[in-house]
Amino acid sequence: METKKKDIRALTKEQLREFFVSQGDKAFRGNQVYEWLWQKSAHSFEGMTNISKTTREMLENNFVINHIKVDQMQRSNDGTIKNAVRLHDDLVVESVLIPTETRTTACVSSQVGCSLDCRFCATARLKRMRNLNPDEIYDQVVAIDNESRLYFDRPLSNIVFMGMGEPLMNYNNVLKAIDMITSSEGLGMSPRRITVSTSGVPKMIKKMADDEVKFKLAVSLHSAIDATRTSIMPFNATFPLSDLRKALEYWYDKTKSRITYEYVVWKGINDTQKDADALVDFCRFAPSKVNLIEYNPIADGEFQQANDKALNLYINTLERHGITVTVRRSRGKDIDAACGQLANKQ
Ligand code: SAH
């Protein structure tokens, strides 16, 4: 009977070194294999050319290397690329490459499906199947870095955790993935080029502050009025705005890092002066930036993007209070690659 082999990338470098020592080999062998697994993204033991054949066979007998497979790549008219990423257990997540003149941003998934229930988001319609492992997050980034080099002749420059899932509901694995992405033993990217976007889980925002993370925080706010926010993001009933606000104050006190708010203005939902004033009240305790995101309609047409007049009302109100505001146009809409459209449709 075949015993289940372990995922070798679930081991830390230290554990891998200890494993080799326990096999009567040198700890250093662990460093070599670790480099193959992460920096060189090896898909098989066979390709580890500086490791002896006997050792490679021994590894083969004990471990597997689970790697993702980009099943399908779609390219949008605006250059955006969407990858359908197949995991070792055949589940699929999506990641997106967003090019601009000067940057390439990877938008990566942290869970298969999502446990939250934002009513305007296509991913919320898929129930949460499981959390992604650190290597599955890391591999999405590597795949996009390769595509960026291939199609745009430059490396990946930024990463946003705005794909499928709620990253703070898979905090430990997201943190491990970011550690590898930023480590010189992985991709060596600066954490300041990474943004974790959350719908706002207060306890986890405090934990991030305590962990002194160096990446940036974005909060999907969409309304600063409890009744409204609960009607579009029902989990707000469990994590009300006052708790979120306290957690963000704690975050700012500890990190002094500016907070970005993502915000869609919908017709008839949050398009009045009262809504804009509430947003100002909510976020002016710390340096903030508001990204007004264009709404990407999903199946049933229940939500509609507000008109330019409502957007201008927000822009004027925010600017009057010295809050930076940008309007973000959607990218990759024609291939369902824009925010909130990721739902494994092909
Ligand atoms: N769960 C995380 C990250 C994934 S969603 C979060 O909530 O932040 C990434 C962003 O897309 C969030 O700001 C989310 O509110 C927004 N979004 C979801 N559905 C959308 C849609 N249909 N149109 C525009 N933005 C949407």
XYZ file of C-alpha atoms and ligand atoms in Angstrom:
372
model
C 0.000 0.000 0.000
C 1.361 3.398 -0.906
C 1.554 5.738 2.052
C 0.600 9.298 1.311
C 3.652 11.326 0.368
C 4.138 14.718 2.005
C 4.118 18.040 0.192
C 7.788 18.972 0.423
C 7.073 22.679 0.190
C 5.125 22.518 3.443
C 8.538 22.193 5.137
C 10.519 25.207 6.268
C 14.162 25.436 5.334
C 15.125 24.373 8.851
C 12.838 21.332 8.697
C 14.323 20.359 5.365
C 17.847 20.645 6.787
C 16.829 18.491 9.760
C 15.308 15.930 7.421
C 18.605 15.497 5.594
C 20.499 15.171 8.860
C 18.019 12.481 9.969
C 18.843 10.655 6.730
C 22.565 10.700 7.570
C 23.214 13.427 4.987
C 24.485 16.968 5.417
C 22.191 19.794 6.532
C 23.525 21.788 3.599
C 21.709 19.426 1.227
C 18.523 20.937 2.640
C 19.639 24.387 1.458
C 20.299 23.076 -2.035
C 16.905 21.414 -2.325
C 15.182 24.455 -0.828
C 16.724 26.625 -3.514
C 15.440 24.292 -6.210
C 11.955 24.260 -4.734
C 11.524 27.993 -4.353
C 13.993 30.156 -6.231
C 14.254 27.822 -9.200
C 10.624 26.626 -9.092
C 11.602 23.008 -9.819
C 8.642 20.836 -10.757
C 10.416 17.522 -10.256
C 13.215 16.026 -8.208
C 14.713 14.657 -11.359
C 15.722 18.114 -12.560
C 17.770 18.868 -9.417
C 21.056 18.372 -11.187
C 23.447 19.062 -8.327
C 21.787 16.388 -6.138
C 22.876 12.760 -6.455
C 20.613 10.255 -8.129
C 20.233 8.207 -4.927
C 19.159 11.300 -2.980
C 16.706 12.323 -5.673
C 15.158 8.846 -5.570
C 14.940 8.985 -1.802
C 13.116 12.337 -2.085
C 10.836 10.931 -4.745
C 9.893 8.103 -2.370
C 9.078 10.458 0.481
C 7.646 13.616 -1.017
C 5.677 15.227 -3.800
C 6.127 18.670 -5.317
C 2.624 20.021 -5.791
C 2.751 22.613 -8.492
C 0.052 24.663 -10.103
C -0.735 24.440 -13.765
C -1.978 27.388 -15.799
C -4.815 25.595 -17.553
C -6.027 28.452 -19.611
C -4.719 31.928 -20.297
C -7.038 34.606 -21.659
C -5.830 37.964 -22.962
C -8.010 41.040 -22.862
C -8.063 43.817 -25.473
C -6.393 46.066 -22.911
C -3.466 43.667 -22.345
C -4.796 42.196 -19.092
C -4.170 38.461 -18.793
C -6.289 36.070 -16.755
C -4.916 32.687 -15.723
C -7.138 29.789 -14.758
C -4.888 27.986 -12.329
C -5.409 24.273 -11.664
C -4.323 23.047 -8.245
C -3.019 19.579 -7.450
C -6.479 18.428 -6.323
C -8.069 19.739 -9.533
C -9.716 22.769 -7.979
C -9.299 25.968 -9.967
C -8.559 29.549 -8.935
C -7.869 32.610 -11.037
C -5.097 35.184 -11.086
C -4.748 38.284 -13.198
C -1.828 40.198 -14.718
C -2.579 43.908 -15.047
C -0.133 45.884 -17.188
C 0.207 49.679 -17.240
C 2.811 51.857 -18.990
C 5.292 51.367 -16.198
C 4.095 48.507 -14.021
C 2.945 44.957 -14.050
C 0.641 44.069 -11.189
C -0.336 40.542 -10.222
C -3.750 40.088 -8.670
C -3.657 36.757 -6.828
C -6.148 34.501 -5.073
C -5.842 33.357 -1.476
C -8.740 30.894 -1.217
C -10.731 28.639 -3.508
C -14.077 30.441 -3.420
C -14.801 32.727 -0.472
C -16.522 32.375 2.886
C -17.770 35.954 2.907
C -20.992 36.990 1.331
C -20.546 40.365 -0.384
C -23.657 40.627 -2.481
C -21.987 42.382 -5.393
C -19.121 39.918 -5.827
C -19.123 36.937 -8.178
C -16.617 34.985 -6.087
C -19.017 35.076 -3.139
C -21.403 32.941 -5.169
C -18.881 30.088 -5.007
C -18.750 28.619 -1.578
C -15.359 28.503 0.087
C -13.784 25.148 -0.755
C -10.426 25.517 0.928
C -7.538 27.795 1.744
C -4.607 27.979 -0.631
C -1.250 26.738 0.608
C 1.707 29.135 0.664
C 3.267 27.440 -2.366
C 0.024 27.770 -4.340
C -0.003 31.509 -3.720
C 3.704 31.817 -4.469
C 3.335 29.860 -7.714
C 0.603 32.189 -8.999
C 3.065 35.054 -8.556
C 5.856 33.161 -10.327
C 3.525 32.351 -13.244
C 2.622 36.032 -13.639
C 6.249 37.132 -13.302
C 7.120 34.756 -16.159
C 4.267 36.084 -18.297
C 5.321 39.657 -17.586
C 8.853 38.903 -18.761
C 7.572 37.056 -21.807
C 4.890 39.492 -23.003
C 6.030 42.816 -21.565
C 9.767 42.345 -21.314
C 9.944 43.302 -17.668
C 9.564 41.600 -14.308
C 6.477 41.774 -12.174
C 6.497 44.996 -10.117
C 3.496 44.820 -7.744
C 1.192 42.297 -6.138
C -2.328 42.781 -4.832
C -4.251 40.156 -2.891
C -7.504 41.046 -4.606
C -8.248 37.798 -6.385
C -10.537 35.125 -5.042
C -10.954 34.791 -1.308
C -10.467 36.781 1.856
C -6.715 36.839 2.577
C -7.151 37.513 6.289
C -9.237 34.336 6.615
C -6.136 32.477 5.405
C -3.695 34.670 7.239
C -0.913 32.230 8.116
C -0.547 30.902 4.596
C -0.728 34.373 3.053
C 2.003 35.505 5.435
C 4.195 32.512 4.596
C 3.718 33.146 0.882
C 4.645 36.824 1.302
C 7.712 35.805 3.315
C 8.866 33.684 0.369
C 7.969 36.334 -2.212
C 10.006 38.936 -0.338
C 12.858 36.662 0.720
C 16.150 36.668 -1.168
C 15.661 32.895 -1.274
C 12.421 33.425 -3.189
C 11.618 36.349 -5.475
C 13.269 39.097 -3.435
C 10.439 41.585 -3.967
C 9.983 44.562 -1.667
C 7.002 44.200 0.709
C 6.111 47.819 -0.055
C 5.041 46.616 -3.494
C 2.539 44.188 -2.010
C -0.995 45.115 -0.930
C -3.269 42.846 1.050
C -6.895 43.742 0.515
C -9.443 42.777 3.137
C -13.144 43.186 3.565
C -12.195 44.084 7.133
C -11.651 41.419 9.772
C -10.824 43.525 12.858
C -9.039 40.852 14.893
C -6.752 39.983 11.996
C -5.950 43.628 11.224
C -4.729 43.947 14.817
C -2.721 40.761 14.416
C -1.078 42.153 11.287
C -0.100 45.252 13.248
C 1.327 43.123 16.068
C 3.254 41.060 13.542
C 4.740 44.295 12.191
C 4.104 43.318 8.611
C 5.711 45.557 6.018
C 3.209 45.212 3.192
C 0.366 47.648 2.579
C -3.209 47.374 3.731
C -6.326 48.057 1.682
C -9.827 47.838 3.110
C -12.900 47.215 0.999
C -15.200 49.640 2.731
C -17.991 50.478 0.246
C -19.997 52.192 2.969
C -19.220 53.875 6.267
C -22.807 53.549 7.489
C -23.503 50.291 9.325
C -27.015 49.617 8.016
C -25.935 50.198 4.418
C -22.744 48.199 4.733
C -24.572 45.283 6.334
C -27.097 45.267 3.509
C -24.361 44.779 0.889
C -21.731 42.989 3.013
C -23.792 40.967 5.500
C -20.785 39.913 7.610
C -20.631 43.580 8.679
C -23.293 42.594 11.225
C -20.631 40.458 12.932
C -17.740 42.898 12.427
C -19.411 46.318 12.654
C -17.708 49.519 11.545
C -16.850 50.606 15.096
C -14.738 47.451 15.550
C -13.171 47.896 12.140
C -12.342 51.492 12.907
C -10.714 50.559 16.245
C -8.613 47.903 14.525
C -7.514 50.397 11.869
C -6.584 52.971 14.497
C -4.479 50.283 16.158
C -2.897 49.419 12.785
C -2.033 53.036 12.086
C -0.639 53.640 15.577
C 1.713 50.692 15.218
C 2.707 50.917 11.553
C 2.230 54.558 10.579
C 1.328 53.117 7.214
C -1.297 54.879 5.110
C -4.565 53.000 4.632
C -6.212 52.593 1.264
C -9.977 52.211 1.072
C -11.669 50.566 -1.855
C -15.079 51.912 -2.566
C -17.677 51.371 -5.248
C -20.446 53.950 -5.560
C -23.740 52.309 -6.509
C -26.896 53.952 -7.693
C -29.474 54.205 -4.912
C -27.221 52.529 -2.332
C -24.418 54.865 -1.304
C -24.598 57.780 -3.734
C -25.674 60.682 -1.489
C -23.842 63.456 0.352
C -24.605 61.698 3.636
C -22.710 58.626 2.409
C -19.711 60.680 1.313
C -19.665 62.579 4.622
C -19.740 59.298 6.559
C -16.741 58.097 4.542
C -14.787 61.232 5.422
C -15.683 60.814 9.101
C -14.608 57.189 9.030
C -11.223 57.619 7.454
C -9.835 60.970 8.438
C -8.188 59.732 11.657
C -5.134 58.630 9.631
C -3.558 59.428 6.259
C -5.813 57.663 3.809
C -6.391 57.157 0.162
C -9.727 56.262 -1.360
C -9.861 54.290 -4.586
C -13.225 54.725 -6.207
C -13.537 51.469 -8.137
C -15.725 51.121 -11.164
C -18.438 48.512 -10.610
C -18.159 45.397 -12.712
C -21.640 44.067 -13.174
C -22.150 40.437 -12.284
C -24.909 38.131 -13.437
C -28.202 39.425 -12.058
C -27.907 43.200 -12.558
C -29.090 43.973 -9.023
C -26.378 46.603 -8.559
C -25.665 49.518 -10.853
C -22.715 51.854 -10.973
C -23.673 55.380 -9.865
C -23.409 58.207 -12.391
C -20.565 60.716 -12.746
C -22.442 63.266 -10.678
C -22.337 60.948 -7.655
C -18.676 60.174 -8.282
C -17.882 63.886 -8.424
C -19.754 64.410 -5.185
C -17.421 61.887 -3.539
C -14.325 63.334 -5.184
C -15.155 66.879 -4.112
C -16.075 65.882 -0.560
C -12.928 63.833 -0.067
C -10.621 66.404 -1.616
C -12.121 69.160 0.474
C -10.987 67.214 3.528
C -7.515 66.560 2.162
C -8.112 62.871 1.467
C -6.406 61.523 -1.647
C -8.893 60.048 -4.068
C -8.395 58.202 -7.345
C -10.893 56.756 -9.768
C -9.867 53.311 -10.906
C -11.109 52.154 -14.248
C -11.669 48.426 -14.619
C -9.222 46.335 -16.544
C -9.889 43.091 -18.339
C -13.686 43.389 -18.212
C -14.121 41.637 -21.570
C -12.632 38.445 -20.136
C -14.305 38.642 -16.693
C -10.942 39.443 -15.106
C -11.941 42.624 -13.279
C -12.481 43.010 -9.517
C -15.252 40.802 -8.250
C -15.702 38.959 -11.538
C -13.490 35.990 -10.746
C -15.759 32.968 -10.668
C -14.055 30.367 -12.829
C -16.124 31.223 -15.887
C -14.367 30.642 -19.152
N -11.735 39.676 -0.041
C -10.828 40.748 -0.290
C -10.113 40.677 -1.605
C -10.896 40.271 -2.829
S -12.044 41.385 -3.555
C -11.536 42.068 -0.136
O -12.739 42.067 0.065
O -10.884 43.098 -0.164
C -11.126 42.668 -4.301
C -11.901 43.973 -4.413
O -12.916 43.909 -5.420
C -12.623 44.345 -3.137
O -12.451 45.710 -2.891
C -14.074 44.060 -3.487
O -14.959 44.755 -2.675
C -14.115 44.477 -4.927
N -15.240 43.940 -5.692
C -15.920 42.796 -5.476
N -16.873 42.635 -6.401
C -16.791 43.698 -7.229
C -17.482 44.088 -8.408
N -18.446 43.337 -8.915
N -17.104 45.247 -9.011
C -16.094 46.000 -8.513
N -15.403 45.669 -7.420
C -15.743 44.546 -6.786
